[in-house]
Amino acid sequence: MMMATTMVMTSMKQKLDWRLWFFFNLWVVASLCGCDASHVTDSASSAEETTAVSVASLEGFSSTIYAFGQQNGCVTCHASRVNPQWQNPNVELAYQFARPFVDFANPVASIFASYVSNNHCNNPICNNPNNESVMQSLLTQWALIEVQQGSSTSGAVAGSTLANPPYVTATLPIPNPLPLITTKDIAVLRFNLSELTPALSNLSGAVLELSIQSFNTGQNEYKIFNPRIYGNLRSINLSGIHIYVRPASGSGLGTEDVIQGDRWADVQATVRSAATPSPLPDGPVTSLPSITSIVLGVEAQSEADVITIGFAQIR
Ligand code: HEC
């Protein structure tokens, strides 16, 4: 446990390096065993995403940066193993992953342009300064297509935090240890939405369920995925789900992890009324669709953390 504590305190830079190492190994193992990627990340699980993508948008994306990634090897990691999965074989899903990283009003500033030359993958693939302008021109082409058909440019920032969420759940402890991502065991956190602040009558008796595992034996990086809501008497619309973590010994809401932990900020979903299964399974309620297929990586802050969920809007 000494080691776990030390690792929790590593800097952000080391965190990235660790992730690279980790995902690279996953990738190597997967290439060797030829496993089907979709079994690992649940990325293809039926998501109830409401964002309808037009054919023109999809073509704009697939003929530009998506094609670049396929030709230049970004696909080796970002197809399924590494988030964001902007190279997912399902182009529509890939689009959903890529979209938040591009502001169509300023496409050249997208992180996609810097990530072709920042060596983030420890491989010449991501370390080619010449590709910056190539990527910028592709981003511009894509943005032009989106702007022509009136796609919104706003809300396109990569994740975003919300210091004072209008709606917050009660706080739950995060179990330690959590099952590892390499096992089939999935722990769940179930937030009683009757305890939402402020209360919403439509959500009385409803449950927000999150699937959770640990990315590693150090238990210092939570994999949080497949949010589901059930027990709601009426259909609800929600947008922006935010994850706040802090040590149990602390106080306040906690903080969001801006590296890969705030990716549900752009989620917009309609959750139809669904009965709470009885009896509830120990693990996730897989009979119901998840609200988003985006997988979060949230850094642990201590060996005994608590978690609270905030929503930007619920109607
Ligand atoms: C060997 C695996 C690997 C390859 C190949 C790879 N990446 Fe990545 N990529 C990662 C990992 C791991 C992360 C998450 C850590 C990070 O953000 O640096 C990531 C993150 C990203 C992100 C998200 C950054 C953020 O803010 O979360 C973008 C964008 C990206 N990569 C673009 C690319 C592009 C463009 C290419 C091809 C030129 C590429 N990647 C190739 C491993 C890879």
GROMACS .gro file of C-alpha atoms and ligand atoms in nm:
model
  358
    1MET     CA    1   0.000   0.000   0.000
    2MET     CA    2   0.302   0.226   0.042
    3MET     CA    3   0.348   0.207  -0.329
    4ALA     CA    4  -0.011   0.293  -0.399
    5THR     CA    5   0.015   0.602  -0.186
    6THR     CA    6   0.329   0.714  -0.361
    7MET     CA    7   0.174   0.662  -0.699
    8VAL     CA    8  -0.132   0.861  -0.609
    9MET     CA    9   0.091   1.154  -0.545
   10THR     CA   10   0.271   1.138  -0.878
   11SER     CA   11   0.249   1.441  -1.097
   12MET     CA   12   0.026   1.472  -1.395
   13LYS     CA   13   0.315   1.413  -1.629
   14GLN     CA   14   0.394   1.084  -1.466
   15LYS     CA   15   0.031   0.994  -1.481
   16LEU     CA   16   0.038   1.030  -1.858
   17ASP     CA   17   0.352   0.825  -1.884
   18TRP     CA   18   0.199   0.556  -1.672
   19ARG     CA   19  -0.107   0.551  -1.890
   20LEU     CA   20   0.099   0.520  -2.202
   21TRP     CA   21   0.287   0.231  -2.056
   22PHE     CA   22  -0.032   0.069  -1.939
   23PHE     CA   23  -0.228   0.107  -2.260
   24PHE     CA   24   0.068   0.009  -2.468
   25ASN     CA   25   0.094  -0.314  -2.275
   26LEU     CA   26  -0.276  -0.378  -2.305
   27TRP     CA   27  -0.240  -0.321  -2.674
   28VAL     CA   28   0.053  -0.557  -2.703
   29VAL     CA   29  -0.126  -0.826  -2.505
   30ALA     CA   30  -0.436  -0.777  -2.717
   31SER     CA   31  -0.241  -0.797  -3.041
   32LEU     CA   32  -0.077  -1.116  -2.924
   33CYS     CA   33  -0.394  -1.289  -2.814
   34GLY     CA   34  -0.606  -1.143  -3.092
   35CYS     CA   35  -0.886  -1.064  -2.849
   36ASP     CA   36  -1.186  -0.878  -2.976
   37ALA     CA   37  -1.144  -0.526  -2.849
   38SER     CA   38  -1.510  -0.466  -2.789
   39HIS     CA   39  -1.509  -0.716  -2.504
   40VAL     CA   40  -1.271  -0.503  -2.308
   41THR     CA   41  -1.406  -0.154  -2.317
   42ASP     CA   42  -1.782  -0.202  -2.358
   43SER     CA   43  -1.749   0.079  -2.605
   44ALA     CA   44  -2.003  -0.066  -2.839
   45SER     CA   45  -2.262  -0.121  -2.570
   46SER     CA   46  -2.595   0.026  -2.662
   47ALA     CA   47  -2.569   0.390  -2.574
   48GLU     CA   48  -2.871   0.609  -2.555
   49GLU     CA   49  -2.698   0.908  -2.703
   50THR     CA   50  -2.927   1.165  -2.851
   51THR     CA   51  -2.677   1.346  -3.070
   52ALA     CA   52  -2.791   1.261  -3.419
   53VAL     CA   53  -2.504   1.301  -3.661
   54SER     CA   54  -2.585   1.399  -4.016
   55VAL     CA   55  -2.447   1.206  -4.311
   56ALA     CA   56  -2.258   1.516  -4.422
   57SER     CA   57  -2.095   1.553  -4.079
   58LEU     CA   58  -1.993   1.191  -4.078
   59GLU     CA   59  -1.846   1.218  -4.425
   60GLY     CA   60  -1.668   1.537  -4.331
   61PHE     CA   61  -1.509   1.358  -4.040
   62SER     CA   62  -1.435   1.025  -4.206
   63SER     CA   63  -1.274   1.180  -4.513
   64THR     CA   64  -1.045   1.404  -4.309
   65ILE     CA   65  -0.896   1.336  -3.966
   66TYR     CA   66  -1.047   0.989  -3.938
   67ALA     CA   67  -0.879   0.886  -4.263
   68PHE     CA   68  -0.555   1.046  -4.144
   69GLY     CA   69  -0.560   0.839  -3.826
   70GLN     CA   70  -0.626   0.521  -4.021
   71GLN     CA   71  -0.337   0.589  -4.256
   72ASN     CA   72  -0.092   0.714  -3.996
   73GLY     CA   73  -0.125   0.451  -3.727
   74CYS     CA   74  -0.326   0.643  -3.467
   75VAL     CA   75  -0.576   0.362  -3.524
   76THR     CA   76  -0.349   0.110  -3.351
   77CYS     CA   77  -0.441   0.258  -3.013
   78HIS     CA   78  -0.747   0.477  -3.062
   79ALA     CA   79  -0.967   0.218  -3.233
   80SER     CA   80  -1.073   0.061  -2.907
   81ARG     CA   81  -0.799   0.035  -2.646
   82VAL     CA   82  -0.733   0.396  -2.571
   83ASN     CA   83  -0.976   0.675  -2.509
   84PRO     CA   84  -1.066   0.889  -2.688
   85GLN     CA   85  -1.168   0.622  -2.940
   86TRP     CA   86  -1.178   0.861  -3.232
   87GLN     CA   87  -1.058   0.577  -3.458
   88ASN     CA   88  -1.329   0.333  -3.354
   89PRO     CA   89  -1.429   0.106  -3.648
   90ASN     CA   90  -1.783   0.239  -3.598
   91VAL     CA   91  -1.740   0.581  -3.761
   92GLU     CA   92  -2.038   0.730  -3.584
   93LEU     CA   93  -1.901   0.627  -3.247
   94ALA     CA   94  -1.558   0.754  -3.351
   95TYR     CA   95  -1.719   1.084  -3.445
   96GLN     CA   96  -1.878   1.112  -3.101
   97PHE     CA   97  -1.537   1.068  -2.943
   98ALA     CA   98  -1.363   1.315  -3.172
   99ARG     CA   99  -1.627   1.584  -3.175
  100PRO     CA  100  -1.561   1.737  -2.829
  101PHE     CA  101  -1.199   1.799  -2.920
  102VAL     CA  102  -1.274   2.036  -3.205
  103ASP     CA  103  -1.413   2.384  -3.189
  104PHE     CA  104  -1.546   2.436  -3.542
  105ALA     CA  105  -1.502   2.810  -3.498
  106ASN     CA  106  -1.129   2.757  -3.443
  107PRO     CA  107  -1.041   2.412  -3.576
  108VAL     CA  108  -0.667   2.465  -3.614
  109ALA     CA  109  -0.632   2.504  -3.237
  110SER     CA  110  -0.771   2.154  -3.181
  111ILE     CA  111  -0.569   1.921  -2.968
  112PHE     CA  112  -0.561   1.683  -3.267
  113ALA     CA  113  -0.309   1.915  -3.430
  114SER     CA  114  -0.069   1.913  -3.137
  115TYR     CA  115  -0.108   1.542  -3.068
  116VAL     CA  116   0.051   1.445  -3.401
  117SER     CA  117   0.382   1.585  -3.283
  118ASN     CA  118   0.389   1.576  -2.903
  119ASN     CA  119   0.523   1.220  -2.883
  120HIS     CA  120   0.239   1.125  -2.647
  121CYS     CA  121   0.247   0.770  -2.779
  122ASN     CA  122   0.621   0.730  -2.754
  123ASN     CA  123   0.641   0.642  -3.120
  124PRO     CA  124   0.731   0.831  -3.441
  125ILE     CA  125   0.359   0.811  -3.529
  126CYS     CA  126   0.291   1.089  -3.281
  127ASN     CA  127   0.613   1.276  -3.321
  128ASN     CA  128   0.604   1.425  -3.668
  129PRO     CA  129   0.606   1.806  -3.669
  130ASN     CA  130   0.528   1.805  -4.043
  131ASN     CA  131   0.193   1.650  -3.970
  132GLU     CA  132   0.077   1.948  -3.764
  133SER     CA  133  -0.007   2.152  -4.072
  134VAL     CA  134  -0.148   1.844  -4.243
  135MET     CA  135  -0.380   1.786  -3.950
  136GLN     CA  136  -0.472   2.153  -3.929
  137SER     CA  137  -0.575   2.156  -4.291
  138LEU     CA  138  -0.786   1.842  -4.244
  139LEU     CA  139  -0.948   1.995  -3.936
  140THR     CA  140  -1.028   2.307  -4.136
  141GLN     CA  141  -1.191   2.101  -4.412
  142TRP     CA  142  -1.402   1.914  -4.161
  143ALA     CA  143  -1.504   2.233  -3.981
  144LEU     CA  144  -1.605   2.394  -4.310
  145ILE     CA  145  -1.845   2.110  -4.381
  146GLU     CA  146  -1.991   2.136  -4.032
  147VAL     CA  147  -2.027   2.513  -4.046
  148GLN     CA  148  -2.188   2.497  -4.392
  149GLN     CA  149  -2.463   2.280  -4.261
  150GLY     CA  150  -2.508   2.486  -3.948
  151SER     CA  151  -2.363   2.250  -3.687
  152SER     CA  152  -2.316   2.420  -3.355
  153THR     CA  153  -1.963   2.527  -3.284
  154SER     CA  154  -2.011   2.582  -2.915
  155GLY     CA  155  -1.982   2.318  -2.649
  156ALA     CA  156  -1.691   2.176  -2.839
  157VAL     CA  157  -1.430   2.219  -2.572
  158ALA     CA  158  -1.263   1.897  -2.463
  159GLY     CA  159  -1.444   1.817  -2.146
  160SER     CA  160  -1.516   2.097  -1.906
  161THR     CA  161  -1.557   2.121  -1.537
  162LEU     CA  162  -1.844   2.260  -1.339
  163ALA     CA  163  -1.755   2.403  -1.001
  164ASN     CA  164  -2.112   2.445  -0.879
  165PRO     CA  165  -2.337   2.185  -1.042
  166PRO     CA  166  -2.706   2.280  -1.021
  167TYR     CA  167  -2.797   1.922  -0.917
  168VAL     CA  168  -2.589   1.698  -0.692
  169THR     CA  169  -2.634   1.345  -0.562
  170ALA     CA  170  -2.557   1.222  -0.214
  171THR     CA  171  -2.195   1.115  -0.156
  172LEU     CA  172  -2.092   0.748  -0.166
  173PRO     CA  173  -1.769   0.577  -0.058
  174ILE     CA  174  -1.566   0.414  -0.337
  175PRO     CA  175  -1.493   0.051  -0.245
  176ASN     CA  176  -1.125  -0.037  -0.207
  177PRO     CA  177  -1.002  -0.261  -0.355
  178LEU     CA  178  -1.207  -0.245  -0.672
  179PRO     CA  179  -1.210  -0.529  -0.924
  180LEU     CA  180  -0.940  -0.487  -1.188
  181ILE     CA  181  -1.030  -0.408  -1.548
  182THR     CA  182  -0.865  -0.734  -1.646
  183THR     CA  183  -1.134  -0.931  -1.459
  184LYS     CA  184  -1.498  -0.980  -1.545
  185ASP     CA  185  -1.607  -0.841  -1.209
  186ILE     CA  186  -1.764  -0.500  -1.219
  187ALA     CA  187  -1.854  -0.309  -0.904
  188VAL     CA  188  -2.143  -0.066  -0.910
  189LEU     CA  189  -2.212   0.258  -0.731
  190ARG     CA  190  -2.583   0.324  -0.689
  191PHE     CA  191  -2.690   0.677  -0.606
  192ASN     CA  192  -3.041   0.714  -0.469
  193LEU     CA  193  -3.182   1.001  -0.673
  194SER     CA  194  -3.452   1.063  -0.412
  195GLU     CA  195  -3.160   1.227  -0.233
  196LEU     CA  196  -3.081   1.461  -0.521
  197THR     CA  197  -3.028   1.824  -0.418
  198PRO     CA  198  -3.250   2.000  -0.510
  199ALA     CA  199  -3.506   1.719  -0.520
  200LEU     CA  200  -3.687   1.643  -0.846
  201SER     CA  201  -4.023   1.468  -0.816
  202ASN     CA  202  -3.967   1.279  -1.145
  203LEU     CA  203  -3.661   1.118  -0.990
  204SER     CA  204  -3.811   1.016  -0.661
  205GLY     CA  205  -3.722   0.649  -0.615
  206ALA     CA  206  -3.486   0.652  -0.914
  207VAL     CA  207  -3.128   0.525  -0.911
  208LEU     CA  208  -2.816   0.643  -1.092
  209GLU     CA  209  -2.585   0.345  -1.136
  210LEU     CA  210  -2.219   0.372  -1.237
  211SER     CA  211  -1.997   0.078  -1.322
  212ILE     CA  212  -1.653   0.103  -1.166
  213GLN     CA  213  -1.327  -0.091  -1.174
  214SER     CA  214  -0.963  -0.014  -1.112
  215PHE     CA  215  -0.725   0.033  -1.402
  216ASN     CA  216  -0.439  -0.116  -1.200
  217THR     CA  217  -0.337  -0.306  -0.892
  218GLY     CA  218  -0.220   0.019  -0.730
  219GLN     CA  219  -0.591   0.111  -0.718
  220ASN     CA  220  -0.503   0.465  -0.813
  221GLU     CA  221  -0.707   0.512  -1.131
  222TYR     CA  222  -1.080   0.446  -1.142
  223LYS     CA  223  -1.242   0.326  -1.461
  224ILE     CA  224  -1.594   0.468  -1.446
  225PHE     CA  225  -1.834   0.368  -1.720
  226ASN     CA  226  -2.187   0.276  -1.827
  227PRO     CA  227  -2.396   0.524  -1.629
  228ARG     CA  228  -2.758   0.410  -1.611
  229ILE     CA  229  -3.070   0.555  -1.457
  230TYR     CA  230  -3.371   0.345  -1.366
  231GLY     CA  231  -3.669   0.362  -1.137
  232ASN     CA  232  -3.768   0.696  -1.294
  233LEU     CA  233  -4.142   0.730  -1.333
  234ARG     CA  234  -4.112   0.961  -1.631
  235SER     CA  235  -3.874   1.009  -1.918
  236ILE     CA  236  -3.605   1.265  -1.830
  237ASN     CA  237  -3.360   1.475  -2.029
  238LEU     CA  238  -3.024   1.530  -1.878
  239SER     CA  239  -2.709   1.701  -1.991
  240GLY     CA  240  -2.361   1.717  -1.845
  241ILE     CA  241  -2.263   1.453  -1.590
  242HIS     CA  242  -1.975   1.549  -1.361
  243ILE     CA  243  -1.773   1.326  -1.128
  244TYR     CA  244  -1.632   1.470  -0.806
  245VAL     CA  245  -1.388   1.271  -0.595
  246ARG     CA  246  -1.218   1.354  -0.266
  247PRO     CA  247  -1.067   1.169   0.029
  248ALA     CA  248  -1.335   1.062   0.278
  249SER     CA  249  -1.152   1.263   0.542
  250GLY     CA  250  -1.197   1.585   0.343
  251SER     CA  251  -1.499   1.805   0.295
  252GLY     CA  252  -1.689   1.973   0.016
  253LEU     CA  253  -1.778   1.837  -0.322
  254GLY     CA  254  -1.431   1.719  -0.426
  255THR     CA  255  -1.265   1.776  -0.761
  256GLU     CA  256  -1.303   1.663  -1.120
  257ASP     CA  257  -1.015   1.493  -1.299
  258VAL     CA  258  -0.952   1.699  -1.610
  259ILE     CA  259  -0.736   1.443  -1.786
  260GLN     CA  260  -0.994   1.179  -1.870
  261GLY     CA  261  -1.246   1.223  -1.595
  262ASP     CA  262  -1.459   1.507  -1.729
  263ARG     CA  263  -1.564   1.354  -2.057
  264TRP     CA  264  -1.928   1.325  -1.962
  265ALA     CA  265  -1.957   1.702  -1.956
  266ASP     CA  266  -2.103   1.695  -2.308
  267VAL     CA  267  -2.340   1.405  -2.254
  268GLN     CA  268  -2.695   1.483  -2.350
  269ALA     CA  269  -2.945   1.205  -2.312
  270THR     CA  270  -3.306   1.121  -2.284
  271VAL     CA  271  -3.361   0.846  -2.032
  272ARG     CA  272  -3.691   0.673  -2.074
  273SER     CA  273  -3.887   0.560  -1.773
  274ALA     CA  274  -3.767   0.216  -1.661
  275ALA     CA  275  -3.859   0.004  -1.363
  276THR     CA  276  -3.589  -0.087  -1.112
  277PRO     CA  277  -3.517  -0.458  -1.170
  278SER     CA  278  -3.616  -0.677  -0.880
  279PRO     CA  279  -3.410  -0.827  -0.742
  280LEU     CA  280  -3.125  -0.595  -0.833
  281PRO     CA  281  -2.820  -0.785  -0.961
  282ASP     CA  282  -2.492  -0.752  -0.770
  283GLY     CA  283  -2.331  -0.605  -1.081
  284PRO     CA  284  -2.457  -0.363  -1.345
  285VAL     CA  285  -2.812  -0.373  -1.475
  286THR     CA  286  -2.708  -0.479  -1.823
  287SER     CA  287  -3.068  -0.518  -1.937
  288LEU     CA  288  -3.095  -0.139  -1.960
  289PRO     CA  289  -2.905   0.087  -2.199
  290SER     CA  290  -2.625   0.302  -2.066
  291ILE     CA  291  -2.646   0.677  -2.105
  292THR     CA  292  -2.308   0.708  -2.276
  293SER     CA  293  -2.040   0.468  -2.397
  294ILE     CA  294  -1.758   0.705  -2.305
  295VAL     CA  295  -1.528   0.549  -2.047
  296LEU     CA  296  -1.374   0.777  -1.784
  297GLY     CA  297  -1.039   0.749  -1.613
  298VAL     CA  298  -1.053   0.923  -1.278
  299GLU     CA  299  -0.744   0.949  -1.061
  300ALA     CA  300  -0.778   0.827  -0.704
  301GLN     CA  301  -0.697   1.080  -0.436
  302SER     CA  302  -0.650   0.851  -0.139
  303GLU     CA  303  -0.706   0.494  -0.032
  304ALA     CA  304  -1.050   0.586   0.102
  305ASP     CA  305  -1.221   0.815  -0.148
  306VAL     CA  306  -1.578   0.931  -0.172
  307ILE     CA  307  -1.763   1.026  -0.489
  308THR     CA  308  -2.045   1.266  -0.569
  309ILE     CA  309  -2.215   1.321  -0.905
  310GLY     CA  310  -2.331   1.656  -1.039
  311PHE     CA  311  -2.562   1.728  -1.332
  312ALA     CA  312  -2.558   2.044  -1.541
  313GLN     CA  313  -2.925   2.005  -1.623
  314ILE     CA  314  -3.212   1.762  -1.567
  315ARG     CA  315  -3.560   1.810  -1.698
  316HEC     C1  316   0.067   0.369  -2.877
  316HEC     C2  317  -0.066   0.419  -2.853
  316HEC     C3  318  -0.111   0.550  -2.917
  316HEC     C4  319  -0.103   0.588  -3.049
  316HEC     C5  320  -0.044   0.513  -3.166
  316HEC     C6  321  -0.167   0.718  -3.055
  316HEC     N1  322  -0.211   0.757  -2.932
  316HEC    FE1  323  -0.318   0.923  -2.890
  316HEC     N2  324  -0.329   0.869  -2.695
  316HEC     C7  325  -0.268   0.758  -2.641
  316HEC     C8  326  -0.290   0.760  -2.498
  316HEC     C9  327  -0.239   0.656  -2.400
  316HEC    C10  328  -0.365   0.874  -2.468
  316HEC    C11  329  -0.413   0.923  -2.330
  316HEC    C12  330  -0.305   0.997  -2.259
  316HEC    C13  331  -0.284   1.134  -2.313
  316HEC     O1  332  -0.381   1.211  -2.318
  316HEC     O2  333  -0.170   1.165  -2.349
  316HEC    C14  334  -0.388   0.941  -2.595
  316HEC    C15  335  -0.462   1.056  -2.608
  316HEC    C16  336  -0.486   1.120  -2.729
  316HEC    C17  337  -0.571   1.234  -2.743
  316HEC    C18  338  -0.654   1.299  -2.633
  316HEC    C19  339  -0.582   1.400  -2.552
  316HEC    C20  340  -0.662   1.443  -2.432
  316HEC     O3  341  -0.667   1.563  -2.402
  316HEC     O4  342  -0.724   1.358  -2.367
  316HEC    C21  343  -0.565   1.271  -2.874
  316HEC    C22  344  -0.636   1.386  -2.939
  316HEC    C23  345  -0.477   1.179  -2.941
  316HEC     N3  346  -0.431   1.087  -2.849
  316HEC    C24  347  -0.443   1.186  -3.073
  316HEC    C25  348  -0.362   1.093  -3.137
  316HEC    C26  349  -0.320   1.105  -3.276
  316HEC    C27  350  -0.356   1.220  -3.367
  316HEC    C28  351  -0.248   0.994  -3.305
  316HEC    C29  352  -0.180   0.956  -3.433
  316HEC    C30  353  -0.093   1.057  -3.490
  316HEC    C31  354  -0.242   0.913  -3.182
  316HEC     N4  355  -0.311   0.977  -3.085
  316HEC    C32  356  -0.177   0.792  -3.171
  316HEC    C33  357  -0.204   0.658  -2.709
  316HEC    C34  358  -0.180   0.657  -2.844
   0.00000   0.00000   0.00000
